[in-house]
Every structure is written in C-alpha cells, then in structure tokens.
Tab-separated table of C-alpha atoms and ligand atoms in Angstrom:
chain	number	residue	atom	x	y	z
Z	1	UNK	CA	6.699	108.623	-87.713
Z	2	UNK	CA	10.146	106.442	-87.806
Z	3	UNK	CA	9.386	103.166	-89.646
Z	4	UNK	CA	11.573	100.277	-89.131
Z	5	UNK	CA	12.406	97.114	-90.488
Z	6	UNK	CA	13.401	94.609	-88.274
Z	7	UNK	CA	15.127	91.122	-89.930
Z	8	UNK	CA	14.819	88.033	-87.738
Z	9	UNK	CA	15.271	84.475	-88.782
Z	10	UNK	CA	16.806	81.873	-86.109
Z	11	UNK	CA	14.879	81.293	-82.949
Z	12	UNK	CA	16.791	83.305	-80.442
Z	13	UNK	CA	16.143	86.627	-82.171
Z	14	UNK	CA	12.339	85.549	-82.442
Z	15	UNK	CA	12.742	85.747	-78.399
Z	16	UNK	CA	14.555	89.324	-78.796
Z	17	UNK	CA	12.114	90.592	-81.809
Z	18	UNK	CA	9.250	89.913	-79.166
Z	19	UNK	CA	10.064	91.899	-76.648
Z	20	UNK	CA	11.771	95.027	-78.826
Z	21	UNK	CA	8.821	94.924	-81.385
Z	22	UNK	CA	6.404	95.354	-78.098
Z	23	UNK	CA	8.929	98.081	-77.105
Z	24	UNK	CA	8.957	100.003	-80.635
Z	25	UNK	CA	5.040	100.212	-80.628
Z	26	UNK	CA	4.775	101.642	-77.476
Z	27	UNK	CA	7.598	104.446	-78.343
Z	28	UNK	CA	5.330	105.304	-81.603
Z	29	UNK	CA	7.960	103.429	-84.026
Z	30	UNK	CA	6.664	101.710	-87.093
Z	31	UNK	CA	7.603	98.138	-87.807
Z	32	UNK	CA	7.571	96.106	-90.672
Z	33	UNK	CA	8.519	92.279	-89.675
Z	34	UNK	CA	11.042	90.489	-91.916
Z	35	UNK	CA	11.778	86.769	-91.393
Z	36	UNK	CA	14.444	85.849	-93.555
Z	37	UNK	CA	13.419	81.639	-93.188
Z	38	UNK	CA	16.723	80.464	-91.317
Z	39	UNK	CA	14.550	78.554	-89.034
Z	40	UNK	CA	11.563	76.807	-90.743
Z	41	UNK	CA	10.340	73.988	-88.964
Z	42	UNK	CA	7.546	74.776	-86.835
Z	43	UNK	CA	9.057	74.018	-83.566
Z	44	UNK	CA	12.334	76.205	-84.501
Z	45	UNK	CA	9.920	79.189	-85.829
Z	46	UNK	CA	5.892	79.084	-85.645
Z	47	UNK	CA	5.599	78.152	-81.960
Z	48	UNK	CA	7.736	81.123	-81.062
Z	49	UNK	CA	5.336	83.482	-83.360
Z	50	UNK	CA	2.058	82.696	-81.641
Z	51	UNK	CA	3.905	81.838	-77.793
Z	52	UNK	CA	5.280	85.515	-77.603
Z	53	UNK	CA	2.398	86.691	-79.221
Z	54	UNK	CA	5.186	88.160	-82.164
Z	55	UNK	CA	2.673	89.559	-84.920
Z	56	UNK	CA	3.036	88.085	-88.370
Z	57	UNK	CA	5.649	88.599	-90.211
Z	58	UNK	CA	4.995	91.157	-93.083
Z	59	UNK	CA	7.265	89.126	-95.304
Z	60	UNK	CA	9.408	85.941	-95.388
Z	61	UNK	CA	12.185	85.334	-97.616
Z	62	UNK	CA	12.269	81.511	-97.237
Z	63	UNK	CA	15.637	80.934	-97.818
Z	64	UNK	CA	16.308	78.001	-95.524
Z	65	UNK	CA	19.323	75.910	-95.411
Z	66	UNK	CA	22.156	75.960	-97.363
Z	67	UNK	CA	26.163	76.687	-96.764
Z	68	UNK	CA	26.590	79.451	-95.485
Z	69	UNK	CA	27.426	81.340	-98.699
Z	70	UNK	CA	24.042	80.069	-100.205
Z	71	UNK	CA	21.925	81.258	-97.204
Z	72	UNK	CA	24.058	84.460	-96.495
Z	73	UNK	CA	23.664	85.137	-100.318
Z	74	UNK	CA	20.067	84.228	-100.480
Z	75	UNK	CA	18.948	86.583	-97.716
Z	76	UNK	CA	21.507	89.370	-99.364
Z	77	UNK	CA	19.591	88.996	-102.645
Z	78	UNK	CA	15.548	88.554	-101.493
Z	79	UNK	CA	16.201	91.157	-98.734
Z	80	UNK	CA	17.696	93.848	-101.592
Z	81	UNK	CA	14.975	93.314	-104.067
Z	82	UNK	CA	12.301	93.941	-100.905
Z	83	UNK	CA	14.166	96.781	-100.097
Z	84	UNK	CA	14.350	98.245	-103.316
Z	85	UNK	CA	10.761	97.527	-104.476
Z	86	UNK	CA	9.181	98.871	-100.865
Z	87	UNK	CA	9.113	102.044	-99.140
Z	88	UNK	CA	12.559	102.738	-97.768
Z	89	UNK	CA	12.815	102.596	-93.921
Z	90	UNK	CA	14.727	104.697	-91.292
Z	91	UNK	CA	16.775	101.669	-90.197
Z	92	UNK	CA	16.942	98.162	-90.678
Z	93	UNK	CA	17.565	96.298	-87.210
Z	94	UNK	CA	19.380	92.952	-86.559
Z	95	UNK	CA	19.797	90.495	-83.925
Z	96	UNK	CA	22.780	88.576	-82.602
Z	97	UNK	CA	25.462	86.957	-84.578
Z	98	UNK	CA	23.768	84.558	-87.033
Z	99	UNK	CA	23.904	84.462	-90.796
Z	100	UNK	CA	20.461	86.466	-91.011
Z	101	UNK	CA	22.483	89.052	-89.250
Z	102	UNK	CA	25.249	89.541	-91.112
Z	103	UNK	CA	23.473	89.350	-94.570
Z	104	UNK	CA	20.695	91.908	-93.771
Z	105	UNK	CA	23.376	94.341	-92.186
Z	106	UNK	CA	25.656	94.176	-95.247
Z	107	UNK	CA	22.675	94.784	-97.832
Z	108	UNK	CA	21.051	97.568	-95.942
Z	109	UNK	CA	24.506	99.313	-95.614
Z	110	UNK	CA	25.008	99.244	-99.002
Z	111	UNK	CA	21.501	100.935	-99.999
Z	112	UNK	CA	22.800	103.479	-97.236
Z	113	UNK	CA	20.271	102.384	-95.418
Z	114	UNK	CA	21.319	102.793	-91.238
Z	115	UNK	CA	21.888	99.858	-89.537
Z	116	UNK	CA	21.075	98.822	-85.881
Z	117	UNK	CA	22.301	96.048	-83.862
Z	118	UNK	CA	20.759	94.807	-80.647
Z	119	UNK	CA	23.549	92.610	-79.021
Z	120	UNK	CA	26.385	94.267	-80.249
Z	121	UNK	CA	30.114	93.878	-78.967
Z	122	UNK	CA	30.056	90.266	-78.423
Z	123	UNK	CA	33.118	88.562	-79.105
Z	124	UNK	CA	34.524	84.620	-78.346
Z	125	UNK	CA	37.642	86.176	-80.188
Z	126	UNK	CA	37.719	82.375	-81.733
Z	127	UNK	CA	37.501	82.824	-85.365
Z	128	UNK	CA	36.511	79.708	-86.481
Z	129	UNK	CA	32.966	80.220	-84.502
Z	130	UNK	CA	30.542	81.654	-88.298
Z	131	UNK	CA	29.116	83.352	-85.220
Z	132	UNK	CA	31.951	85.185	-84.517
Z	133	UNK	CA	32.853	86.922	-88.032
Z	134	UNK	CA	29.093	87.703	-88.511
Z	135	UNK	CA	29.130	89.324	-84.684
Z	136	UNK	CA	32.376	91.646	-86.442
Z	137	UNK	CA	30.642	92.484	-90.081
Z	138	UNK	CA	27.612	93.445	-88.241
Z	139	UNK	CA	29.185	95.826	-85.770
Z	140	UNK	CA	31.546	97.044	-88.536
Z	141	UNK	CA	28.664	98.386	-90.546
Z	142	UNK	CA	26.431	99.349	-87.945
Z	143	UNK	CA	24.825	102.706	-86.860
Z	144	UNK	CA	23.349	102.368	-83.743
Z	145	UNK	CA	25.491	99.478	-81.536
Z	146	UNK	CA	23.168	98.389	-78.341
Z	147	UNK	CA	25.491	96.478	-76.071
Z	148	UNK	CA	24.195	94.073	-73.694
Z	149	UNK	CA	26.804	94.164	-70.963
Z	150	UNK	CA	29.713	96.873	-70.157
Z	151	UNK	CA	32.539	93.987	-71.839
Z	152	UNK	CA	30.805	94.756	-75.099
Z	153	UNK	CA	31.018	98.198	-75.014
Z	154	UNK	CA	34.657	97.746	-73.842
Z	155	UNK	CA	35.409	95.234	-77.266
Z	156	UNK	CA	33.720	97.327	-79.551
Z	157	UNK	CA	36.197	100.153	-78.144
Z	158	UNK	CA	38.849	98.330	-78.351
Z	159	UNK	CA	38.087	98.072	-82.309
Z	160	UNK	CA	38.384	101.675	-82.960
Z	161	UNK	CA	34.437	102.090	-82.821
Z	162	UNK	CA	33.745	105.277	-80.832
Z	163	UNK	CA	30.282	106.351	-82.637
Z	164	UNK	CA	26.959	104.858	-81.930
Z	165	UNK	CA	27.537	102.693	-78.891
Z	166	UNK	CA	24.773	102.945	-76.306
Z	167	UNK	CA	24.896	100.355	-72.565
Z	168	UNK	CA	21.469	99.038	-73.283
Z	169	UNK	CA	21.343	95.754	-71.311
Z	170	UNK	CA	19.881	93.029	-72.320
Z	171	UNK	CA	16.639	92.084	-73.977
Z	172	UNK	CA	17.412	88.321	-73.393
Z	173	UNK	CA	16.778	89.929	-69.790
Z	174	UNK	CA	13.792	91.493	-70.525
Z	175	UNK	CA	12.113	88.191	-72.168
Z	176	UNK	CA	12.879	86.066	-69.065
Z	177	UNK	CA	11.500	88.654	-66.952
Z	178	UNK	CA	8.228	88.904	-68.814
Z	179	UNK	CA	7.499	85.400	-69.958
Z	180	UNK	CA	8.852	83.305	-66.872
Z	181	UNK	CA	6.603	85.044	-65.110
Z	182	UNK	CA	3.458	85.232	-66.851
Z	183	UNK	CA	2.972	81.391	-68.394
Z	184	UNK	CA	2.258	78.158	-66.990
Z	185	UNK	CA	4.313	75.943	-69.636
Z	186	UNK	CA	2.374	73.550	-72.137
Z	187	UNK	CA	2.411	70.233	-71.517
Z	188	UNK	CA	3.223	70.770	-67.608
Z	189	UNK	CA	6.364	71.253	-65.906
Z	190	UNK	CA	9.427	68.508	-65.255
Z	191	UNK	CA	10.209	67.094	-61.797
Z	192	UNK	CA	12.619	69.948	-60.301
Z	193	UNK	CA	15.672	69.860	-59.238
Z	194	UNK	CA	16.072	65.656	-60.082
Z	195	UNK	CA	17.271	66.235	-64.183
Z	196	UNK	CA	19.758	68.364	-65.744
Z	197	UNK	CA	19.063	69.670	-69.135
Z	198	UNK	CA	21.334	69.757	-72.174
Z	199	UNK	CA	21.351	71.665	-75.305
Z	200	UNK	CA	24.175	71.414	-78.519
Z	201	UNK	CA	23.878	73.093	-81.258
Z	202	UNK	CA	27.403	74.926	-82.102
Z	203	UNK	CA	28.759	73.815	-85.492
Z	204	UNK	CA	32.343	73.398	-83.381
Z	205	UNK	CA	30.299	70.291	-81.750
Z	206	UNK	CA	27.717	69.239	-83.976
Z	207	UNK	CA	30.240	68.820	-87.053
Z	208	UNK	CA	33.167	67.711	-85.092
Z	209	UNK	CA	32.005	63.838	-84.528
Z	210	UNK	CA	34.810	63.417	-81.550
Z	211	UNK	CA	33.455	66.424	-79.453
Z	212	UNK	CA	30.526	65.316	-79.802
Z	213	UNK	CA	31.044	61.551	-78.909
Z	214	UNK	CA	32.473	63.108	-76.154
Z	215	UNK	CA	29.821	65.380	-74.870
Z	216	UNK	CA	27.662	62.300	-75.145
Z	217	UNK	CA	29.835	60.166	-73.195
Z	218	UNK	CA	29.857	63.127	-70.521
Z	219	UNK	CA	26.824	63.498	-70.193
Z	220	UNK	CA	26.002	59.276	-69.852
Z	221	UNK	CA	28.413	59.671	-66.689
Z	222	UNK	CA	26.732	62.589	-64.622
Z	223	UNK	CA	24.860	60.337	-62.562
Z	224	UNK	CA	21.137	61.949	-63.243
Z	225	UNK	CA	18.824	61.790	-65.917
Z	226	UNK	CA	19.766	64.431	-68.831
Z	227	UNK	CA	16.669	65.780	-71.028
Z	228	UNK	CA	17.913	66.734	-74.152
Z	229	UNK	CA	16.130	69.200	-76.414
Z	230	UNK	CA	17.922	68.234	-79.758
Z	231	UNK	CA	18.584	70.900	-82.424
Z	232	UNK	CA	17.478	69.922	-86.225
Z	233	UNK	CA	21.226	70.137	-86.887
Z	234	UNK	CA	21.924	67.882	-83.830
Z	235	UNK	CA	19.539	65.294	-84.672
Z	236	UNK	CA	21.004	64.922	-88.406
Z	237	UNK	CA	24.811	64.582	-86.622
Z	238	UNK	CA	23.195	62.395	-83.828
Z	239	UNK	CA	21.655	59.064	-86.142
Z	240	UNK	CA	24.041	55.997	-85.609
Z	241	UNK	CA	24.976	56.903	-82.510
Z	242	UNK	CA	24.282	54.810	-79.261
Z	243	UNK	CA	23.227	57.211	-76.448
Z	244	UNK	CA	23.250	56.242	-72.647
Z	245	UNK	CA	19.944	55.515	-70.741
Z	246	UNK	CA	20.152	58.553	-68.489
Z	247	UNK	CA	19.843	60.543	-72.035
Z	248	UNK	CA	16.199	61.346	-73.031
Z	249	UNK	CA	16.231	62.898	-76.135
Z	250	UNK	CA	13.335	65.143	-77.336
Z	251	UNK	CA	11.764	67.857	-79.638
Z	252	UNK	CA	12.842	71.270	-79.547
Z	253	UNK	CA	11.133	73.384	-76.700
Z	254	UNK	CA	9.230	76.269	-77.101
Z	255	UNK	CA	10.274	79.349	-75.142
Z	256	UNK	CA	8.341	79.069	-72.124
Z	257	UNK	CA	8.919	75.396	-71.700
Z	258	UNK	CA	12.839	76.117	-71.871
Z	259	UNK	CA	12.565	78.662	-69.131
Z	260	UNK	CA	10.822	76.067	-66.763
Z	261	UNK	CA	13.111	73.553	-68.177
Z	262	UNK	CA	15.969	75.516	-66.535
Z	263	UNK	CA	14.326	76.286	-63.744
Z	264	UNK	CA	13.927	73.311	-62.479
Z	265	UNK	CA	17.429	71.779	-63.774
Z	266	UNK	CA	19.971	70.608	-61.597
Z	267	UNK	CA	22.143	71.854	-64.052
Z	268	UNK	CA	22.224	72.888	-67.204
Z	269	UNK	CA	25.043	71.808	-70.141
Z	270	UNK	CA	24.725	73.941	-72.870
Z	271	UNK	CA	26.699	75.689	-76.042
Z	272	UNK	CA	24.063	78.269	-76.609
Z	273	UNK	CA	24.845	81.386	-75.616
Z	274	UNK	CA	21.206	82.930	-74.599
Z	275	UNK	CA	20.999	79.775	-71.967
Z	276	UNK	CA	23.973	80.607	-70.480
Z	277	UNK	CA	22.351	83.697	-69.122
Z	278	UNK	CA	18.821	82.611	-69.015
Z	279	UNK	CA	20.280	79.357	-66.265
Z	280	UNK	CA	22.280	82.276	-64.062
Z	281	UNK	CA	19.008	84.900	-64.262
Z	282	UNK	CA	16.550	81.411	-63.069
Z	283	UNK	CA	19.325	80.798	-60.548
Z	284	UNK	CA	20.589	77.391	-62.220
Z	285	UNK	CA	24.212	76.548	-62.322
Z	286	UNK	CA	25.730	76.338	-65.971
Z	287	UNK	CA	27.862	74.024	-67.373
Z	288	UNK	CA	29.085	75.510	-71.088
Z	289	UNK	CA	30.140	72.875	-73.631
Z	290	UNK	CA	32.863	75.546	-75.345
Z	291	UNK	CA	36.238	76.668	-74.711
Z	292	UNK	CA	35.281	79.781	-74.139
Z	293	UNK	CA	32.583	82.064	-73.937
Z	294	UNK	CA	31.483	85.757	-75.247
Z	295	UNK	CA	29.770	85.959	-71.717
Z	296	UNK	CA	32.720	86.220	-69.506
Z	297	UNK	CA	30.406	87.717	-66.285
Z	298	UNK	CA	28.691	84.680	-65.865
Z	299	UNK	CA	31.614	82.804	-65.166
Z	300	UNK	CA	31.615	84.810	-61.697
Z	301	UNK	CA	31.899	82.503	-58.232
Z	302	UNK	CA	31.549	79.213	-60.485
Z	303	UNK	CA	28.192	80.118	-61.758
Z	304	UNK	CA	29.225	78.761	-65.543
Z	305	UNK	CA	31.794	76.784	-65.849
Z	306	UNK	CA	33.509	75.685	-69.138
Z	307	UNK	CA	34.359	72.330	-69.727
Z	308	UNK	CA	34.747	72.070	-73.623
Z	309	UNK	CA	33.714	68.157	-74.805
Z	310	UNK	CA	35.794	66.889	-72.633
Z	311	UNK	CA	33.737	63.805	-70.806
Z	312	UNK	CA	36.006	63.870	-67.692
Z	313	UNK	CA	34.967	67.678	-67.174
Z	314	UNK	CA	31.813	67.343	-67.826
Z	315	UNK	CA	31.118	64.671	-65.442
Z	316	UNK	CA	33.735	66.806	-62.595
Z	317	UNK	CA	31.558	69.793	-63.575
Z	318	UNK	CA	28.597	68.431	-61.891
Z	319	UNK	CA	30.599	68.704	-58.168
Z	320	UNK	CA	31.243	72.553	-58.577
Z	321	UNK	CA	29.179	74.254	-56.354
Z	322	UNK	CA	28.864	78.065	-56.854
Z	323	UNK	CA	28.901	80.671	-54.540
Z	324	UNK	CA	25.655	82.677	-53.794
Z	325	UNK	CA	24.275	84.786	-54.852
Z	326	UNK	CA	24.316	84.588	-58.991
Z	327	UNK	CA	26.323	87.187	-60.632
Z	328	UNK	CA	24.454	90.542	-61.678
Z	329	UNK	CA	25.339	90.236	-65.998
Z	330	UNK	CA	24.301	93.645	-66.524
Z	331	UNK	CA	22.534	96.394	-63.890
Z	332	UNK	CA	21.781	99.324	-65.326
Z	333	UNK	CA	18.575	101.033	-63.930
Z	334	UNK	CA	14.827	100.521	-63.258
Z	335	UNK	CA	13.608	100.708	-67.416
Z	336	UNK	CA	14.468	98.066	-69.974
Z	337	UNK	CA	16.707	97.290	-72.236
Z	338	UNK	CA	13.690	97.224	-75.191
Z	339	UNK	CA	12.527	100.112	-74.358
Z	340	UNK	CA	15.852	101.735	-73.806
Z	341	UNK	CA	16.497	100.640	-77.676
Z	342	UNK	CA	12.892	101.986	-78.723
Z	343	UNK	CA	13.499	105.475	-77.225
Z	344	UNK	CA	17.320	105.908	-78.235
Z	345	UNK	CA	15.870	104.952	-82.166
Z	346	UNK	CA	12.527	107.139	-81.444
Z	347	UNK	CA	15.076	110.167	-80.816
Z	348	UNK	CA	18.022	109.686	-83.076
S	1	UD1	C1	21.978	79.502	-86.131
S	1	UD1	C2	23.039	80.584	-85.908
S	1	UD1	C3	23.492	80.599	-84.475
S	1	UD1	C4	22.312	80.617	-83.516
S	1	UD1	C5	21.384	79.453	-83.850
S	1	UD1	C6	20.181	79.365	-82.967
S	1	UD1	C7	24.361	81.038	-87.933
S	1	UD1	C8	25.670	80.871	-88.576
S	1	UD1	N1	24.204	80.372	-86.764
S	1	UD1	O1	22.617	78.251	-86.007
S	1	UD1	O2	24.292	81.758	-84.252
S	1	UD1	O3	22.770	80.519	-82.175
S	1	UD1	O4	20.945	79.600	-85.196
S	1	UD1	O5	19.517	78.113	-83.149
S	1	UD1	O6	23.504	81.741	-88.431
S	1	UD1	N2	17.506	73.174	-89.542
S	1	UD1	C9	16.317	72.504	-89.688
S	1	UD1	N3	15.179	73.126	-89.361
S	1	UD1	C10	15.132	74.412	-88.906
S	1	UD1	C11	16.358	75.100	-88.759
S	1	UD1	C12	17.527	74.469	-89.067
S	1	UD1	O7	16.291	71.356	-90.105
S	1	UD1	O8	14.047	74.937	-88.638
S	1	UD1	C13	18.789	72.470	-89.833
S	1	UD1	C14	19.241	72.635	-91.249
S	1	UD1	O9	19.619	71.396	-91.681
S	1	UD1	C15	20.451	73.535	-91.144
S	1	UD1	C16	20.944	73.273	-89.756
S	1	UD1	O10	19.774	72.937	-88.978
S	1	UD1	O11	21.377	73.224	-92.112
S	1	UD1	C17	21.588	74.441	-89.121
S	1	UD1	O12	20.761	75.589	-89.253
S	1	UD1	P1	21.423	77.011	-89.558
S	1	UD1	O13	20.351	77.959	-89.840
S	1	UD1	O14	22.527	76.849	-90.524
S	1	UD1	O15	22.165	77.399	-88.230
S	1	UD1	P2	21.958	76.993	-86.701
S	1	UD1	O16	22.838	75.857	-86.357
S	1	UD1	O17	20.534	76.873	-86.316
C-alpha cells in the first residue's frame, strides 16, 4: 500500500486536507496527518478538525508564530527530525501557498522524498505577496503538480515545468459542494441578502496601516451593515482604531458558518483567495481587496471585482452588477478533483 504524509497547518488547507484525506482512504492510500501548528487558536484550527470530521492529526509540530524565517525554519527542522526518525513515506503532500507549504516541500525534497502539491500553478506574479514565493519554491520542487484551473497549468508551463502537471480542479470545489450542502450552520444563519461580509487578512493590508484605514473607511460608506470575521493577525493591527457603526466585528467562523455567511451576503469584500471562489460557486458577487488576483476566471462578467484599499472603489464596487450566470472556474468532468488526486497518486 502507498503511505502518505500529508502537512497542513493554516485553516484553508484544513478545508482541502478534509476532503483529499476522505479521497485517499477510499483509493486504498495510507495517511499519516501532519499539522505543522501555523494556526493554533481553536477557532483558526480545532473547530475545523471536528466540523469536517478531519481525523486527528498523527503529529503536530507546534511551531506557531514567528517571522517568517523562524516559522519556515521551525517546520523545516521538526518536520526533518519526524521524517528521519519515522518510516519513510511515498510522498509528502502540501497545500496552497503558505509558509507550512513551502517548508515541508523544501525538507522532503531534500530527503528525496517526492513531493505533491494540490493547488499548484497559482501565481499573483506580485512578489512582495510571502504567498507568492512559497506558491514558486513549492512548484519548483514538486513531483506531482495538481492544478486547480487550466491558467495554472498554463503558468507552470510557462516556467519551463513540463513533468508532473495533471488539470485536477479544485478541491476548494469539492468542500463547498459537500459541506454547503450537508450542515445546518451552528449558531443559526444571518438575515440574507440585507449584510455584506468582509474578510482581511493579507499581510499587504494588515501591515500596511493606510490600506487598511482605508478598507475600513470603505467599508463604513457601503450603505449596509458589514459582518466582519476578523483574522488573529487583523485583530492585533485593528486595536486603536475607530470603526464605523455599520461594522460588526466578530470571531473567526468556522467552515460551515462561512459558507452560509456568503450565501446569504449581499456582497462579499475579501483578500482571501479561497472566498473569492467559494462567493462565485454560492452565487455571491465578490468584491477583492487586492490589486490583483491569482484567480483571473472569476473576474468574468463583473463577478469579482478588484478594488485594492481604495475607499472610493470600494464603496463604487457595491453598484456593479454582474452578468448572469457566474463564471464556470474550472469544468472538467463528472468525478472530483480529490479523488482525481487520490487515483493519479494511487497509480503513479
Ligand atoms: C497564512 C498564510 C496565507 C493563508 C492564511 C490563511 C503564510 C505566509 N500565509 O497567513 O497564505 O492564506 O494563513 O489564514 O503562510 N495568529 C494567531 N492565532 C492563530 C493563527 C495566527 O494569533 O491561530 C496570528 C499570529 O500572531 C501570527 C499572525 O496571526 O503572527 C499571522 O499568522 P501566520 O501564520 O503568519 O499567517 P496568516 O496571516 O494566517
């Protein structure tokens, strides 16, 4: 039997890890769990873990915060000596584009371990995004690249890569598809279609105190009430600072909550990338706090729109309408993208 070890350690890949892990049991691959301890807090980690029914994790590294050359180095160094001291696996597999990511790629590599990445071939092609040079270390290095959309595929081309590369879709997909269907939310659902819903997390805004005064002041002008989820990080960059009334600021959200959170928004502002594509698949119009963004296809017939910090587009934002019907991100066949990943791994 194939026996993998998958390294998670920031929320959104808890989301992806529960759907691929589900995926990888029924294809008759072995898993071993690693959380590296990105996210610690129990409404950043935990409540994921027992909502998606995720099992255990077999081990965590409990690194937690640091720069990023503390935490990058911390997971390099706890994730080697568990690899070295513990049966060797097949593959290591990795998740998005966050620090977790990069480090457990680099250290497997170097044990000539092979490497696979679900979300591979995303690029922002802005270099100052941490995302962005893990996203290129991680594809550099990898064995197995499972691309979420055909632009991914098309980037990671465009680097030279030719081996490896396999049109998976997207598990992100596969998560709303399973989850918003299945669960009530705890704690009941928010009046629809009378809120919009904002998220900010990026470094670019959290860290940068005048895009994020102006995001505030945005989103005090757009003329609804705006629940805001806030982000550990957000909440440390947020004390001292007056927010307007129509601003309710709350606890993170577990997964299923988000997903009705969106559902029901008017619109949603966000810098995350996995909302982008979880407002267009619940059929929400987007409003992205970047410059730019890795997923390009949602932009389609106005569905996203990007409006930076800038509190003049973000309040203009809210008069877009877009054209019906949503765009299609990625449409390739009847099975999934997790179980496309489990049965390309269960063969190679
Ligand atoms: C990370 C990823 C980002 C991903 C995001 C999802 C990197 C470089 N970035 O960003 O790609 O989209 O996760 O949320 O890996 N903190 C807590 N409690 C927690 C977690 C974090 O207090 O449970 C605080 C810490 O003070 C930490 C800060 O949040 O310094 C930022 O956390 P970090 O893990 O550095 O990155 P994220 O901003 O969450």
């Amino acid at each position: 039997m194939i026996e993998i070890i998958s390294v998670v350690g920031a929320r959104p890949q808890f989301i992806k890890a529960a759907m691929v892990s589900r995926a990888l049991k029924e294809a008759g691959i072995g898993e071993r769990l690693i959380h590296t301890g990105q996210h610690y807090d129990d409404n950043m980690s935990s409540i994921f873990f027992d909502e998606l029914d995720i099992p255990a994790p077999d081990i965590n590294l409990e690194v937690g915060s640091g720069s990023h050359a503390r935490q990058t180095g911390e997971i390099m160094v706890r994730l080697e000596e568990h690899l070295l001291q513990n049966d060797r696996p097949d593959c290591v597999l990795v998740y998005g584009d966050t620090n977790t990511t990069a480090a457990a790629a680099v250290t497997a590599r170097k044990l000539l371990i092979p490497v696979a990445h679900v979300e591979a071939g995303l690029r922002s092609f802005n270099m100052h995004m941490p995302e962005e040079i893990n996203r290129i270390v991680t594809d550099r290095l990898s064995d197995f690249l499972f691309c979420p959309t055909q632009t991914a595929c098309d980037h990671l081309k465009a680097e030279g890569l030719t081996d490896g590369i396999s049109l998976t879709g997207d598990v992100m997909y596969d998560a709303v598809v399973h989850f918003s269907s299945t669960r009530e939310p705890a704690g009941g659902r928010f009046p629809e279609g009378t809120y919009a819903l904002a998220t900010v997390h990026r470094a670019e805004n959290t860290d940068d105190p005048d895009r994020l005064a102006g995001i505030i002041r945005g989103l005090g002008n757009v003329g609804i009430p705006v629940i805001f989820p806030v982000h550990p990080r957000t909440a440390v960059r947020l004390q001292g600072f007056g927010l307007p009334d129509n601003i309710s600021v709350m606890e993170p959200l577990s997964y299923v909550q988000m997903l009705h959170a969106i559902k029901g928004a008017h619109r949603v502002f966000t810098d995350s990338g996995g909302i982008q594509k979880e407002a267009i698949w619940l059929e929400t119009p987007c409003i992205t706090l970047r410059d730019e963004t890795e997923w390009v296809e949602t932009l389609d017939r106005s569905w996203n729109v990007l409006v930076g910090a800038d509190p003049a587009q973000i309040k203009s934002a809210m008069d877009v309408e877009p054209v019906a019907p949503p765009p299609v991100l990625c449409h390739i066949g009847e099975d999934s993208a997790s179980s496309r990943i489990a049965s390309i791994l269960a063969s190679a």
